[in-house]
Structure formats: C-alpha cells, structure tokens
Amino acid sequence: MDFEAVIGLEVHVQLATESKIFCGCSTKFGSQPNSNVCPVCLGMPGVLPVLNKKVVEYTTKAGLALNCKINRKSVFARKNYFYPDLPKGYQISQYELPICEHGYIEINIDGNAKRIGITRIHMEEDAGKSIHGENLGDPSASFIDLNRTGVPLMEIVSEPDLRSGEEAKEYLQKLKAILEYIEVSDCNMEEGSLRCDANISVRPIGQKEFGTKTEIKNMNSFKNVQKAIEYEIKRQIKVIKDGGKIVQETRLWDPDKGITISMRSKEEAHDYRYFPDPDLVPLKLDEDFIENIRKTLPILPDELKEKFIKEYELPEYDAMVLTSSKSYADYFIEAVKHFNSPKKISNWIMSELLRVVNDKDCDIYEAGILPEYLAEIVKLIEDGKISGKIGKDVFEEVIKTGKKPSVIIEEKGLVQISDSSELENIVKKVIESSPKEAERFKNGETKLMGFFVGQIMKETRGKANPKLVNDLVNKLLS
Ligand code: ADP
Ligand code: ZN
Ligand code: MG
C-alpha cells in the first residue's frame, strides 16, 4: 500500500513593533534580562492591557498580503495554562473570532503553481523565557527572563494542504518572503522571530479521511522543518506498515540525531479553557482603516517576478529565484545598477553567490561580496579583461578578503593576455612542444583545438584570451 502525507503548519511571527502588544515596554532583543518589563507584562494584579495599534496594522497588512478576509470584528481570548514563564497564568490570544481568515499562498512545485490555504491569522502575546541553570553555571537553579512576555506575535495557521517536506519548505520560504516585503517582521529565525510547528499525518493514497496527526516542535531552520517532516512521514508509515497505530501527540525534533521524540501525548495536552478576555473590548475595524492599510502594500514577490521578466528580460526561473527573498531582489537590482547586464548578473548570483549563501547559511548581503563588486567582475569578463575562469577565482578571493576585484586582479597579475604578439609567442612554444598533435591538426583533426587551448591556458595560468588563442592556433597551423 502506498501512503501520502498531509501537513499543516502553524507559524508564529514576531511583529517588528517598538513596544509590546499591551504595554509600552520595549521589544528590543538581547537586552539585560528583566529590564524591559512593567506591571502589565509582569502580570501584576489590577493592571489593564491596552492594545498596541501597530500590532493591528501589521497583522491586517499581513492578512491582506496573504489574501485573507479581514474580520471587521475580532475578539481577544484568554488561553489558560500554568507555566513559570507565563506570569498571569494565561496568555492573551484570539480564539473563536480571529482578525484574519480564509487566505492563501501560492507556491511553485516543479514549475506548477499550487495554492495553500491559510485558515486564520490571529494576534497574541509571547511568553517569557526560562533559562536552565547548567547554562549559567548553577545546575540546581532555573532563571526566568520576562523581557519577552507581551512581545507581539501573529500566528498564521495553514490548511492541511501540504503534501511533502519540500512543499512545507516552499510554503515557509514564500511566507517569509512576503512578510519581509511588507516589513512587518524581521523574520530572523535564530532570534526566534519566526517559529514553525508542523502537523503531520499519513493516509493510504485514495483515502479521503485524514489520518491521526502528530505535531512537531523545535525546528529552527527551514532545512530542519523539511528534514523533520520527512523523518516523521517515514516514521508514521513504518508504524502503520508494522501493524501499529499513530497516537496523537506532540513530538520534538532532535536536529543532532535527526529524529523526532515523543514529548507529550493527547492525554497530557492542556485544556486551555479559552474565554473572551473581559479586560479587552472586541476589536472593531472600519472599512477606511483596512483600505488605508491596503494602500500601503508594496509590490509582492509574484508581482515583482513578472516585473523582472518584463523589465530585465529574465527567464521565468531566474525571476522566481531572484524574487524569492527580498534581499535577493534588492541585491540583484543594486548589482544591475552598477553594470547593466541583467542575465549575466543573474547567472552569477544564482550559480556562484547562492552557493556561498547556502554553504554559509547566511543572508546574501553577508556572503562577503558587495553587489557592486559582483557587477565589476561581470563587467571585467564582458570587457575581455579577464576570462570567465579567472572571474571565478577573483570571486572566491573577494569572498575571502573583501577586496575590490580590480585590486585583486592588479595584485595577482591576472589581467587577461589580449596582446596578440605576446600570446603568439606562447602559442608557438606550445605548438613546437607538441609536434605530433600539430601534424594531426594540420591533417584535419580540428577537435585537437581543445588540446591546444588547454595547454596554452596551462602555460598562461588561465590568462589567455580564449578567442585570440583560437584565432592564433588556426592561423599558425593552417
Ligand atoms: P488542533 O485542534 O489540534 O490545534 P487544528 O484543527 O486547529 O488542530 O489544526 C492545527 C493545524 O494542523 C492546522 O495547520 C491544520 O491544517 C493541521 N491539521 C489538522 N488536521 C490535520 C491532519 N489530520 N493531518 C495533518 N495536519 C492537520
Ligand atoms: Zn510591560
Ligand atoms: Mg488549533
């Protein structure tokens, strides 16, 4: 029997507001522990929450960018659970009436567009952070940092429309790109600005009903999300094939071992006893508020992709890759401003630069080469100053040293030999040292051109102008 996977993602996104969702405390990351706190976010008795308008604006903006219906009325609810990092004993969230519903994201799977439904987006406050003693030199103690309590989050819940780890990764990348374009979050996964839980089940192909799902937590990169999902799908299929049953549970991803581990079963799940928060009136938005935010929406990835195809005459694939993240698109636009050869620049970004970005797992601007330097390398090649091969060496050297390409070429004496008299001497020398090949070439074995070009490149350490070499070999051997 063959199985298919069913996956739905719950993504928490920290909103890039200056202050918290229900008080005026700063949201700054990395502050001294417990310095960004006040009676409201510490959950003191008698305090009242006041909703931050920016949080509503940002979430509405996200809802519009994700094709959601924006509810004119939404309600904050208390989600009750006991946890040391939750001083009030409840988290303010939204439950029955969230601010956004019924949206979608379009992802690209093997060249085909696929729509992934978004069930809902709601606003909520973050909890604090427990730091266990072994990390602070006292294994017997636990510490609590409440700077994060009350930091605004939106939770974006997808429909169970995803079918593989790869689709989940595509969905997350597209979601992140859109959120970056609309500038409502820095989407920094390491700092926890974007966190993802994955719900996964499997079913025999052809079966309509969903199987029992498990929820995976603790994946802090897109690669890990994909790996965790792929592992979990295999695990579930094996359990079923071995005659077992999937139990509904929460599992943790262990990135070092590459496996998921049971954390708590359904029986241990919390009963959150949600009820509308009596301290907060229902949130009512008027049409003007929503329309004014709609007007602030910037160009989004899919639209920018079409623009790249039209304005820069890029192939669809290039345009898709380059708009898949706001920083890629910005980088490309900047590089093209320095040297207007869009397809060549695109090739260099997609082949050389994104390889470095992948290896270093960093932002494109942190890879080690400025857009103007990349443009300079492309220009040097186009102008015939260096060969493509040398261009790649120069690229690596820029990444290593941060030096300007022209400086590297100067220092290392890499300028291409385009002086035909200088080159002619070298070509003659090579021909003289390979008399047999020269004879065969003269007798019509022109495929030996490759041999001569190779020898000459070796002799000049890649600096010979290839076109000139061809001409000279033909001239001297005809
Ligand atoms: P819960 O009540 O357990 O929180 P929800 O119905 O709210 O479950 O769904 C939470 C997430 O799980 C959503 O992203 C949804 O798409 C996904 N989901 C729901 N049922 C399944 C299933 N059987 N298999 C995989 N994902 C599912
Ligand atoms: Zn506060
Ligand atoms: Mg739910």
Short mmCIF file of C-alpha atoms and ligand atoms in Angstrom, two decimals:
data_model
loop_
_atom_site.label_atom_id
_atom_site.label_comp_id
_atom_site.label_asym_id
_atom_site.label_seq_id
_atom_site.Cartn_x
_atom_site.Cartn_y
_atom_site.Cartn_z
CA MET A 1 0.00 0.00 0.00
CA ASP A 2 1.25 3.47 -0.88
CA PHE A 3 0.82 6.39 1.50
CA GLU A 4 0.60 10.11 1.12
CA ALA A 5 1.39 12.73 3.74
CA VAL A 6 -0.88 15.54 4.90
CA ILE A 7 0.75 18.54 6.53
CA GLY A 8 -0.48 21.79 8.07
CA LEU A 9 1.82 24.43 9.53
CA GLU A 10 1.36 26.81 12.44
CA VAL A 11 3.79 29.71 12.19
CA HIS A 12 4.45 32.25 14.91
CA VAL A 13 5.82 35.54 13.68
CA GLN A 14 7.18 38.24 15.93
CA LEU A 15 5.95 41.63 14.77
CA ALA A 16 8.56 44.35 14.36
CA THR A 17 6.93 46.88 16.67
CA GLU A 18 8.97 49.07 19.03
CA SER A 19 6.79 48.30 22.01
CA LYS A 20 4.90 45.30 23.34
CA ILE A 21 1.33 44.38 22.48
CA PHE A 22 -0.43 45.50 25.69
CA CYS A 23 2.07 47.87 27.39
CA GLY A 24 4.74 50.41 26.45
CA CYS A 25 7.78 48.23 27.22
CA SER A 26 10.48 47.86 24.58
CA THR A 27 10.64 44.73 22.44
CA LYS A 28 14.40 45.05 21.89
CA PHE A 29 16.14 41.68 21.54
CA GLY A 30 19.17 40.94 23.71
CA SER A 31 18.50 43.50 26.46
CA GLN A 32 19.62 42.84 30.03
CA PRO A 33 17.28 40.14 31.43
CA ASN A 34 14.11 41.51 33.04
CA SER A 35 14.89 45.10 32.05
CA ASN A 36 12.05 45.52 29.53
CA VAL A 37 9.23 44.85 31.98
CA CYS A 38 6.43 46.70 33.78
CA PRO A 39 3.46 45.74 36.00
CA VAL A 40 1.32 44.94 32.91
CA CYS A 41 3.67 42.43 31.25
CA LEU A 42 4.70 41.06 34.66
CA GLY A 43 1.05 40.20 35.22
CA MET A 44 0.61 42.19 38.46
CA PRO A 45 -2.89 42.24 39.94
CA GLY A 46 -5.10 45.17 39.00
CA VAL A 47 -3.35 46.19 35.77
CA LEU A 48 -5.16 46.57 32.46
CA PRO A 49 -3.90 45.77 28.96
CA VAL A 50 -4.05 48.49 26.27
CA LEU A 51 -3.86 47.23 22.69
CA ASN A 52 -0.96 48.47 20.54
CA LYS A 53 -2.44 49.88 17.31
CA LYS A 54 0.68 48.98 15.30
CA VAL A 55 0.09 45.30 16.05
CA VAL A 56 -3.35 45.55 14.49
CA GLU A 57 -1.96 47.44 11.49
CA TYR A 58 0.82 44.92 10.88
CA THR A 59 -1.46 41.90 11.23
CA THR A 60 -4.03 43.48 8.90
CA LYS A 61 -1.27 44.20 6.40
CA ALA A 62 -0.13 40.57 6.60
CA GLY A 63 -3.72 39.39 6.20
CA LEU A 64 -4.16 41.48 3.06
CA ALA A 65 -0.83 40.32 1.60
CA LEU A 66 -1.88 36.72 2.28
CA ASN A 67 -5.25 37.14 0.54
CA CYS A 68 -7.27 36.88 3.74
CA LYS A 69 -10.63 38.25 4.65
CA ILE A 70 -10.12 40.85 7.39
CA ASN A 71 -12.79 40.45 10.03
CA ARG A 72 -14.46 43.73 10.97
CA LYS A 73 -14.89 42.33 14.45
CA SER A 74 -12.45 40.12 16.30
CA VAL A 75 -12.15 39.09 19.93
CA PHE A 76 -9.24 38.58 22.33
CA ALA A 77 -9.43 35.48 24.50
CA ARG A 78 -7.60 34.11 27.49
CA LYS A 79 -5.74 30.87 26.92
CA ASN A 80 -5.23 29.46 30.39
CA TYR A 81 -2.27 27.33 31.35
CA PHE A 82 0.22 27.23 34.16
CA TYR A 83 3.83 27.73 33.24
CA PRO A 84 6.69 29.51 35.04
CA ASP A 85 7.32 31.82 32.07
CA LEU A 86 3.70 32.96 31.96
CA PRO A 87 3.24 35.28 34.94
CA LYS A 88 -0.51 35.90 34.51
CA GLY A 89 -1.34 32.19 34.28
CA TYR A 90 -2.93 32.85 30.92
CA GLN A 91 -1.88 34.13 27.52
CA ILE A 92 -3.95 36.72 25.71
CA SER A 93 -4.66 35.36 22.25
CA GLN A 94 -7.57 35.17 19.81
CA TYR A 95 -9.71 32.08 19.50
CA GLU A 96 -13.17 31.95 18.02
CA LEU A 97 -13.02 35.26 16.19
CA PRO A 98 -9.51 35.89 14.83
CA ILE A 99 -8.63 39.04 12.90
CA CYS A 100 -7.95 37.32 9.54
CA GLU A 101 -9.36 34.20 7.87
CA HIS A 102 -9.61 32.32 4.55
CA GLY A 103 -6.41 33.36 2.81
CA TYR A 104 -3.88 31.51 0.67
CA ILE A 105 -0.29 31.48 -0.51
CA GLU A 106 0.72 30.32 -3.96
CA ILE A 107 3.83 28.15 -4.07
CA ASN A 108 5.71 26.71 -7.01
CA ILE A 109 6.12 22.94 -7.19
CA ASP A 110 8.02 21.56 -10.20
CA GLY A 111 7.03 24.58 -12.25
CA ASN A 112 3.35 24.38 -11.30
CA ALA A 113 1.54 26.84 -9.06
CA LYS A 114 -0.17 25.31 -6.03
CA ARG A 115 -2.42 27.18 -3.64
CA ILE A 116 -2.01 26.52 0.07
CA GLY A 117 -4.93 27.72 2.13
CA ILE A 118 -4.48 29.89 5.20
CA THR A 119 -7.12 29.07 7.76
CA ARG A 120 -6.57 32.02 10.05
CA ILE A 121 -4.19 34.63 11.41
CA HIS A 122 -4.56 35.79 14.97
CA MET A 123 -2.73 38.17 17.31
CA GLU A 124 -1.32 37.10 20.64
CA GLU A 125 1.35 37.89 23.22
CA ASP A 126 4.56 35.94 23.63
CA ALA A 127 5.55 34.27 26.91
CA GLY A 128 8.82 34.72 28.82
CA LYS A 129 11.87 32.53 28.65
CA SER A 130 13.20 30.01 31.17
CA ILE A 131 16.96 29.57 31.26
CA HIS A 132 18.10 26.44 32.98
CA GLY A 133 20.99 26.60 35.41
CA GLU A 134 23.50 24.39 33.62
CA ASN A 135 23.85 27.16 31.05
CA LEU A 136 24.57 29.74 33.75
CA GLY A 137 26.93 27.76 35.94
CA ASP A 138 24.39 26.64 38.53
CA PRO A 139 22.76 23.33 37.59
CA SER A 140 20.43 23.44 40.57
CA ALA A 141 18.79 26.73 39.55
CA SER A 142 16.48 27.93 36.81
CA PHE A 143 16.25 31.54 35.78
CA ILE A 144 13.45 33.45 34.17
CA ASP A 145 13.72 36.33 31.71
CA LEU A 146 10.43 38.14 31.24
CA ASN A 147 11.60 40.60 28.59
CA ARG A 148 9.73 38.55 26.01
CA THR A 149 6.38 38.44 27.82
CA GLY A 150 3.96 40.62 25.91
CA VAL A 151 6.05 40.81 22.74
CA PRO A 152 3.52 40.83 19.88
CA LEU A 153 3.10 37.73 17.74
CA MET A 154 0.81 36.76 14.95
CA GLU A 155 0.07 33.10 14.42
CA ILE A 156 -0.54 32.01 10.86
CA VAL A 157 -2.31 28.64 10.57
CA SER A 158 -2.35 26.82 7.24
CA GLU A 159 -4.93 24.40 5.91
CA PRO A 160 -3.73 20.78 5.73
CA ASP A 161 -2.90 21.32 2.04
CA LEU A 162 0.79 20.48 2.05
CA ARG A 163 1.92 17.03 0.91
CA SER A 164 5.68 16.83 1.48
CA GLY A 165 8.59 18.30 3.39
CA GLU A 166 9.61 20.11 0.26
CA GLU A 167 6.17 21.74 -0.13
CA ALA A 168 6.35 22.80 3.51
CA LYS A 169 9.74 24.40 2.92
CA GLU A 170 8.46 26.18 -0.21
CA TYR A 171 5.44 27.46 1.74
CA LEU A 172 7.63 28.78 4.56
CA GLN A 173 10.04 30.44 2.17
CA LYS A 174 7.21 32.15 0.32
CA LEU A 175 5.57 33.20 3.57
CA LYS A 176 8.85 34.62 4.85
CA ALA A 177 9.45 36.46 1.59
CA ILE A 178 6.01 38.07 1.70
CA LEU A 179 6.43 39.11 5.33
CA GLU A 180 9.84 40.60 4.54
CA TYR A 181 8.45 42.50 1.56
CA ILE A 182 5.69 44.05 3.68
CA GLU A 183 8.15 44.75 6.51
CA VAL A 184 6.07 43.58 9.45
CA SER A 185 8.74 41.29 10.89
CA ASP A 186 12.49 40.80 10.56
CA CYS A 187 11.72 37.06 10.20
CA ASN A 188 15.00 36.21 11.94
CA MET A 189 14.76 32.51 12.73
CA GLU A 190 17.81 32.40 15.02
CA GLU A 191 16.36 35.10 17.25
CA GLY A 192 13.02 33.31 17.21
CA SER A 193 11.13 35.91 15.18
CA LEU A 194 9.75 33.12 13.03
CA ARG A 195 8.86 29.78 14.62
CA CYS A 196 7.11 26.88 13.00
CA ASP A 197 5.21 23.86 14.31
CA ALA A 198 4.31 21.15 11.83
CA ASN A 199 1.21 18.92 11.98
CA ILE A 200 1.70 15.71 10.09
CA SER A 201 -0.38 12.66 9.25
CA VAL A 202 -0.31 9.99 6.58
CA ARG A 203 -3.09 8.10 4.79
CA PRO A 204 -3.30 5.43 2.10
CA ILE A 205 -3.40 7.08 -1.33
CA GLY A 206 -7.02 7.40 -2.41
CA GLN A 207 -8.41 7.61 1.13
CA LYS A 208 -10.45 10.76 1.79
CA GLU A 209 -10.28 10.92 5.58
CA PHE A 210 -7.18 12.28 7.23
CA GLY A 211 -5.07 10.05 9.44
CA THR A 212 -4.20 10.82 13.06
CA LYS A 213 -1.72 13.68 13.24
CA THR A 214 1.32 14.40 15.34
CA GLU A 215 2.66 17.88 15.97
CA ILE A 216 6.40 18.53 15.67
CA LYS A 217 8.04 21.36 17.54
CA ASN A 218 11.54 22.77 17.91
CA MET A 219 12.65 23.24 14.32
CA ASN A 220 14.68 26.40 13.97
CA SER A 221 15.51 26.45 10.28
CA PHE A 222 13.73 25.71 7.01
CA LYS A 223 16.13 22.85 6.36
CA ASN A 224 15.22 21.35 9.74
CA VAL A 225 11.50 21.74 9.07
CA GLN A 226 11.88 19.81 5.84
CA LYS A 227 14.08 17.13 7.42
CA ALA A 228 11.83 16.72 10.46
CA ILE A 229 8.74 16.35 8.28
CA GLU A 230 10.44 13.83 6.00
CA TYR A 231 11.59 11.83 9.01
CA GLU A 232 8.16 11.93 10.63
CA ILE A 233 6.39 10.80 7.44
CA LYS A 234 8.69 7.78 7.18
CA ARG A 235 8.24 7.01 10.87
CA GLN A 236 4.45 7.09 10.65
CA ILE A 237 4.33 4.94 7.52
CA LYS A 238 6.59 2.37 9.19
CA VAL A 239 4.44 2.29 12.33
CA ILE A 240 1.33 1.63 10.22
CA LYS A 241 3.01 -0.95 7.97
CA ASP A 242 4.24 -2.76 11.09
CA GLY A 243 0.61 -3.04 12.20
CA GLY A 244 0.74 -0.23 14.76
CA LYS A 245 -1.36 2.91 15.22
CA ILE A 246 -0.33 6.56 15.23
CA VAL A 247 -1.10 8.22 18.54
CA GLN A 248 -1.95 11.90 18.61
CA GLU A 249 0.96 13.53 20.36
CA THR A 250 3.45 16.37 20.35
CA ARG A 251 6.97 15.40 19.29
CA LEU A 252 10.28 17.23 19.45
CA TRP A 253 12.76 17.36 16.59
CA ASP A 254 16.31 16.49 17.60
CA PRO A 255 18.48 18.15 14.94
CA ASP A 256 21.68 16.38 16.06
CA LYS A 257 20.24 12.88 15.89
CA GLY A 258 17.87 13.73 13.00
CA ILE A 259 14.85 12.14 14.68
CA THR A 260 11.60 13.17 16.38
CA ILE A 261 10.96 12.18 20.01
CA SER A 262 7.65 11.95 21.83
CA MET A 263 7.13 14.89 24.20
CA ARG A 264 3.55 14.59 25.39
CA SER A 265 0.50 12.60 24.38
CA LYS A 266 -3.04 13.84 23.82
CA GLU A 267 -3.97 12.84 27.39
CA GLU A 268 -1.34 15.19 28.73
CA ALA A 269 -2.44 18.01 26.42
CA HIS A 270 -3.61 21.20 28.10
CA ASP A 271 -7.23 22.13 28.40
CA TYR A 272 -6.85 25.83 27.76
CA ARG A 273 -10.35 26.84 28.96
CA TYR A 274 -10.48 29.69 26.45
CA PHE A 275 -12.89 32.54 27.19
CA PRO A 276 -13.16 36.12 25.90
CA ASP A 277 -10.85 38.44 27.83
CA PRO A 278 -13.10 40.72 29.91
CA ASP A 279 -10.34 43.37 30.06
CA LEU A 280 -10.36 43.93 26.31
CA VAL A 281 -13.38 45.03 24.29
CA PRO A 282 -13.96 43.33 20.93
CA LEU A 283 -11.75 44.86 18.26
CA LYS A 284 -13.77 46.62 15.57
CA LEU A 285 -12.14 47.79 12.35
CA ASP A 286 -13.82 50.11 9.88
CA GLU A 287 -13.51 49.91 6.12
CA ASP A 288 -11.28 53.03 5.99
CA PHE A 289 -8.75 51.54 8.36
CA ILE A 290 -8.48 48.41 6.21
CA GLU A 291 -8.41 50.32 2.91
CA ASN A 292 -5.72 52.70 4.16
CA ILE A 293 -3.54 49.73 5.02
CA ARG A 294 -4.26 48.14 1.65
CA LYS A 295 -2.83 51.31 0.06
CA THR A 296 0.47 50.80 1.89
CA LEU A 297 1.03 47.31 0.45
CA PRO A 298 4.26 47.24 -1.55
CA ILE A 299 4.90 45.14 -4.63
CA LEU A 300 4.86 41.46 -3.58
CA PRO A 301 7.12 38.61 -4.78
CA ASP A 302 4.82 37.26 -7.54
CA GLU A 303 4.26 40.71 -8.96
CA LEU A 304 7.95 41.59 -8.77
CA LYS A 305 8.72 38.34 -10.58
CA GLU A 306 6.57 39.45 -13.53
CA LYS A 307 8.30 42.82 -13.46
CA PHE A 308 11.74 41.18 -13.56
CA ILE A 309 10.67 39.11 -16.57
CA LYS A 310 9.44 42.21 -18.41
CA GLU A 311 11.97 44.85 -17.40
CA TYR A 312 15.14 42.79 -17.27
CA GLU A 313 14.08 40.17 -19.82
CA LEU A 314 14.96 37.40 -17.40
CA PRO A 315 13.72 33.83 -17.86
CA GLU A 316 10.86 32.90 -15.55
CA TYR A 317 13.09 30.64 -13.47
CA ASP A 318 15.69 33.36 -12.82
CA ALA A 319 12.97 35.85 -11.91
CA MET A 320 11.43 33.37 -9.50
CA VAL A 321 14.68 32.63 -7.70
CA LEU A 322 15.70 36.29 -7.52
CA THR A 323 12.38 37.43 -6.07
CA SER A 324 12.10 34.52 -3.64
CA SER A 325 13.59 36.73 -0.95
CA LYS A 326 13.52 40.49 -0.62
CA SER A 327 17.27 40.66 -0.08
CA TYR A 328 17.98 38.65 -3.26
CA ALA A 329 15.80 41.04 -5.24
CA ASP A 330 17.41 44.12 -3.67
CA TYR A 331 20.88 42.71 -4.29
CA PHE A 332 20.12 41.95 -7.93
CA ILE A 333 18.64 45.41 -8.59
CA GLU A 334 21.66 47.06 -7.00
CA ALA A 335 24.16 44.96 -8.98
CA VAL A 336 22.38 45.70 -12.27
CA LYS A 337 22.58 49.41 -11.47
CA HIS A 338 26.37 49.07 -11.44
CA PHE A 339 26.56 47.05 -14.65
CA ASN A 340 23.54 46.72 -16.84
CA SER A 341 23.77 43.09 -17.91
CA PRO A 342 20.83 41.50 -16.07
CA LYS A 343 21.07 37.94 -17.37
CA LYS A 344 24.82 37.72 -16.72
CA ILE A 345 24.38 39.17 -13.22
CA SER A 346 21.53 36.76 -12.60
CA ASN A 347 23.73 33.81 -13.67
CA TRP A 348 26.44 34.83 -11.25
CA ILE A 349 24.02 35.30 -8.38
CA MET A 350 22.26 32.00 -8.99
CA SER A 351 25.32 29.84 -9.59
CA GLU A 352 28.21 31.31 -7.60
CA LEU A 353 26.72 33.60 -4.99
CA LEU A 354 23.78 31.47 -3.87
CA ARG A 355 26.16 28.54 -3.48
CA VAL A 356 28.12 30.59 -0.94
CA VAL A 357 24.87 31.76 0.69
CA ASN A 358 23.83 28.12 1.03
CA ASP A 359 27.18 26.94 2.37
CA LYS A 360 27.39 29.74 4.92
CA ASP A 361 23.64 29.60 5.58
CA CYS A 362 23.63 33.39 5.62
CA ASP A 363 21.88 36.37 4.08
CA ILE A 364 23.01 37.31 0.57
CA TYR A 365 24.43 40.59 1.91
CA GLU A 366 26.52 38.63 4.42
CA ALA A 367 28.09 36.30 1.86
CA GLY A 368 31.11 38.57 1.53
CA ILE A 369 30.70 40.35 -1.80
CA LEU A 370 29.05 43.71 -2.40
CA PRO A 371 26.62 43.96 -5.33
CA GLU A 372 28.93 46.48 -6.99
CA TYR A 373 31.87 44.06 -6.75
CA LEU A 374 29.87 41.25 -8.33
CA ALA A 375 28.88 43.68 -11.09
CA GLU A 376 32.51 44.63 -11.52
CA ILE A 377 33.57 41.01 -12.06
CA VAL A 378 30.85 40.53 -14.66
CA LYS A 379 31.95 43.74 -16.38
CA LEU A 380 35.64 42.74 -16.38
CA ILE A 381 34.70 39.48 -18.11
CA GLU A 382 32.41 41.20 -20.60
CA ASP A 383 35.14 43.71 -21.43
CA GLY A 384 37.57 40.87 -22.09
CA LYS A 385 39.88 41.96 -19.26
CA ILE A 386 39.67 38.57 -17.56
CA SER A 387 38.37 35.16 -18.58
CA GLY A 388 35.30 33.58 -17.01
CA LYS A 389 37.57 31.09 -15.27
CA ILE A 390 39.69 33.86 -13.73
CA GLY A 391 36.45 35.64 -12.85
CA LYS A 392 35.53 32.70 -10.62
CA ASP A 393 38.92 32.81 -8.91
CA VAL A 394 38.54 36.54 -8.35
CA PHE A 395 35.06 35.94 -6.96
CA GLU A 396 36.44 33.46 -4.40
CA GLU A 397 39.20 35.90 -3.50
CA VAL A 398 36.70 38.74 -2.93
CA ILE A 399 34.69 36.45 -0.65
CA LYS A 400 37.88 35.59 1.26
CA THR A 401 39.44 39.04 1.50
CA GLY A 402 36.67 41.55 0.83
CA LYS A 403 38.99 43.30 -1.62
CA LYS A 404 37.80 45.06 -4.74
CA PRO A 405 38.02 42.84 -7.86
CA SER A 406 40.21 45.26 -9.82
CA VAL A 407 42.64 45.41 -6.89
CA ILE A 408 42.86 41.61 -6.73
CA ILE A 409 43.49 41.40 -10.47
CA GLU A 410 46.19 44.05 -10.21
CA GLU A 411 47.89 42.44 -7.19
CA LYS A 412 47.86 38.94 -8.63
CA GLY A 413 48.65 39.95 -12.18
CA LEU A 414 45.52 38.27 -13.52
CA VAL A 415 44.77 40.59 -16.41
CA GLN A 416 43.97 38.56 -19.49
CA ILE A 417 46.62 38.38 -22.17
CA SER A 418 44.93 40.00 -25.14
CA ASP A 419 48.10 41.24 -26.76
CA SER A 420 48.40 39.04 -29.84
CA SER A 421 52.19 39.29 -30.24
CA GLU A 422 52.74 38.27 -26.63
CA LEU A 423 50.27 35.45 -26.98
CA GLU A 424 51.63 34.36 -30.36
CA ASN A 425 54.99 33.52 -28.77
CA ILE A 426 53.31 31.31 -26.22
CA VAL A 427 51.15 29.58 -28.83
CA LYS A 428 54.25 28.94 -30.97
CA LYS A 429 56.05 27.44 -27.99
CA VAL A 430 53.16 25.09 -27.25
CA ILE A 431 52.92 24.01 -30.89
CA GLU A 432 56.64 23.33 -31.01
CA SER A 433 56.49 21.13 -27.95
CA SER A 434 53.62 19.07 -29.40
CA PRO A 435 54.71 18.34 -32.99
CA LYS A 436 52.59 15.16 -33.33
CA GLU A 437 49.36 16.91 -32.35
CA ALA A 438 50.27 19.84 -34.59
CA GLU A 439 50.69 17.48 -37.53
CA ARG A 440 47.33 15.76 -36.85
CA PHE A 441 45.60 19.13 -36.54
CA LYS A 442 47.02 20.22 -39.87
CA ASN A 443 45.67 16.98 -41.35
CA GLY A 444 42.17 17.95 -40.39
CA GLU A 445 41.80 16.68 -36.82
CA THR A 446 40.34 20.01 -35.67
CA LYS A 447 38.95 18.56 -32.47
CA LEU A 448 42.53 18.86 -31.17
CA MET A 449 41.78 22.58 -30.75
CA GLY A 450 40.68 21.74 -27.22
CA PHE A 451 44.06 20.17 -26.51
CA PHE A 452 45.94 23.28 -27.65
CA VAL A 453 43.67 25.69 -25.82
CA GLY A 454 44.15 23.61 -22.67
CA GLN A 455 47.96 23.64 -22.99
CA ILE A 456 48.01 27.37 -23.63
CA MET A 457 45.74 28.06 -20.69
CA LYS A 458 48.03 25.95 -18.53
CA GLU A 459 51.03 27.89 -19.75
CA THR A 460 49.35 31.26 -19.06
CA ARG A 461 47.60 30.15 -15.88
CA GLY A 462 44.22 30.79 -17.46
CA LYS A 463 45.02 34.31 -18.52
CA ALA A 464 44.96 33.88 -22.30
CA ASN A 465 42.04 35.40 -24.16
CA PRO A 466 40.29 32.25 -25.47
CA LYS A 467 39.05 33.83 -28.68
CA LEU A 468 42.53 35.06 -29.53
CA VAL A 469 44.02 31.63 -28.76
CA ASN A 470 41.61 30.03 -31.22
CA ASP A 471 42.47 32.52 -33.91
CA LEU A 472 46.19 32.08 -33.37
CA VAL A 473 46.12 28.28 -33.37
CA ASN A 474 44.12 28.33 -36.61
CA LYS A 475 46.47 30.85 -38.13
CA LEU A 476 49.68 29.08 -37.15
CA LEU A 477 48.51 25.57 -38.10
CA SER A 478 46.77 26.24 -41.38
P1 ADP B 1 -5.73 21.32 16.86
O1 ADP B 1 -7.13 21.45 17.30
O2 ADP B 1 -5.06 20.05 17.24
O3 ADP B 1 -4.91 22.56 17.15
P2 ADP B 1 -6.36 22.27 14.24
O4 ADP B 1 -7.53 21.70 13.53
O5 ADP B 1 -6.52 23.60 14.88
O6 ADP B 1 -5.82 21.20 15.28
O7 ADP B 1 -5.18 22.32 13.22
C1 ADP B 1 -3.91 22.72 13.56
C2 ADP B 1 -3.03 22.53 12.35
O8 ADP B 1 -2.97 21.16 11.97
C3 ADP B 1 -3.51 23.24 11.10
O9 ADP B 1 -2.40 23.77 10.41
C4 ADP B 1 -4.18 22.15 10.28
O10 ADP B 1 -4.08 22.40 8.90
C5 ADP B 1 -3.35 20.95 10.64
N1 ADP B 1 -4.09 19.68 10.60
C6 ADP B 1 -5.33 19.42 11.06
N2 ADP B 1 -5.64 18.13 10.89
C7 ADP B 1 -4.56 17.53 10.32
C8 ADP B 1 -4.22 16.19 9.91
N3 ADP B 1 -5.06 15.16 10.08
N4 ADP B 1 -3.01 15.97 9.36
C9 ADP B 1 -2.13 16.96 9.23
N5 ADP B 1 -2.38 18.22 9.58
C10 ADP B 1 -3.56 18.52 10.13
ZN ZN B 2 5.42 45.99 30.07
MG MG B 3 -5.96 24.54 16.75
#
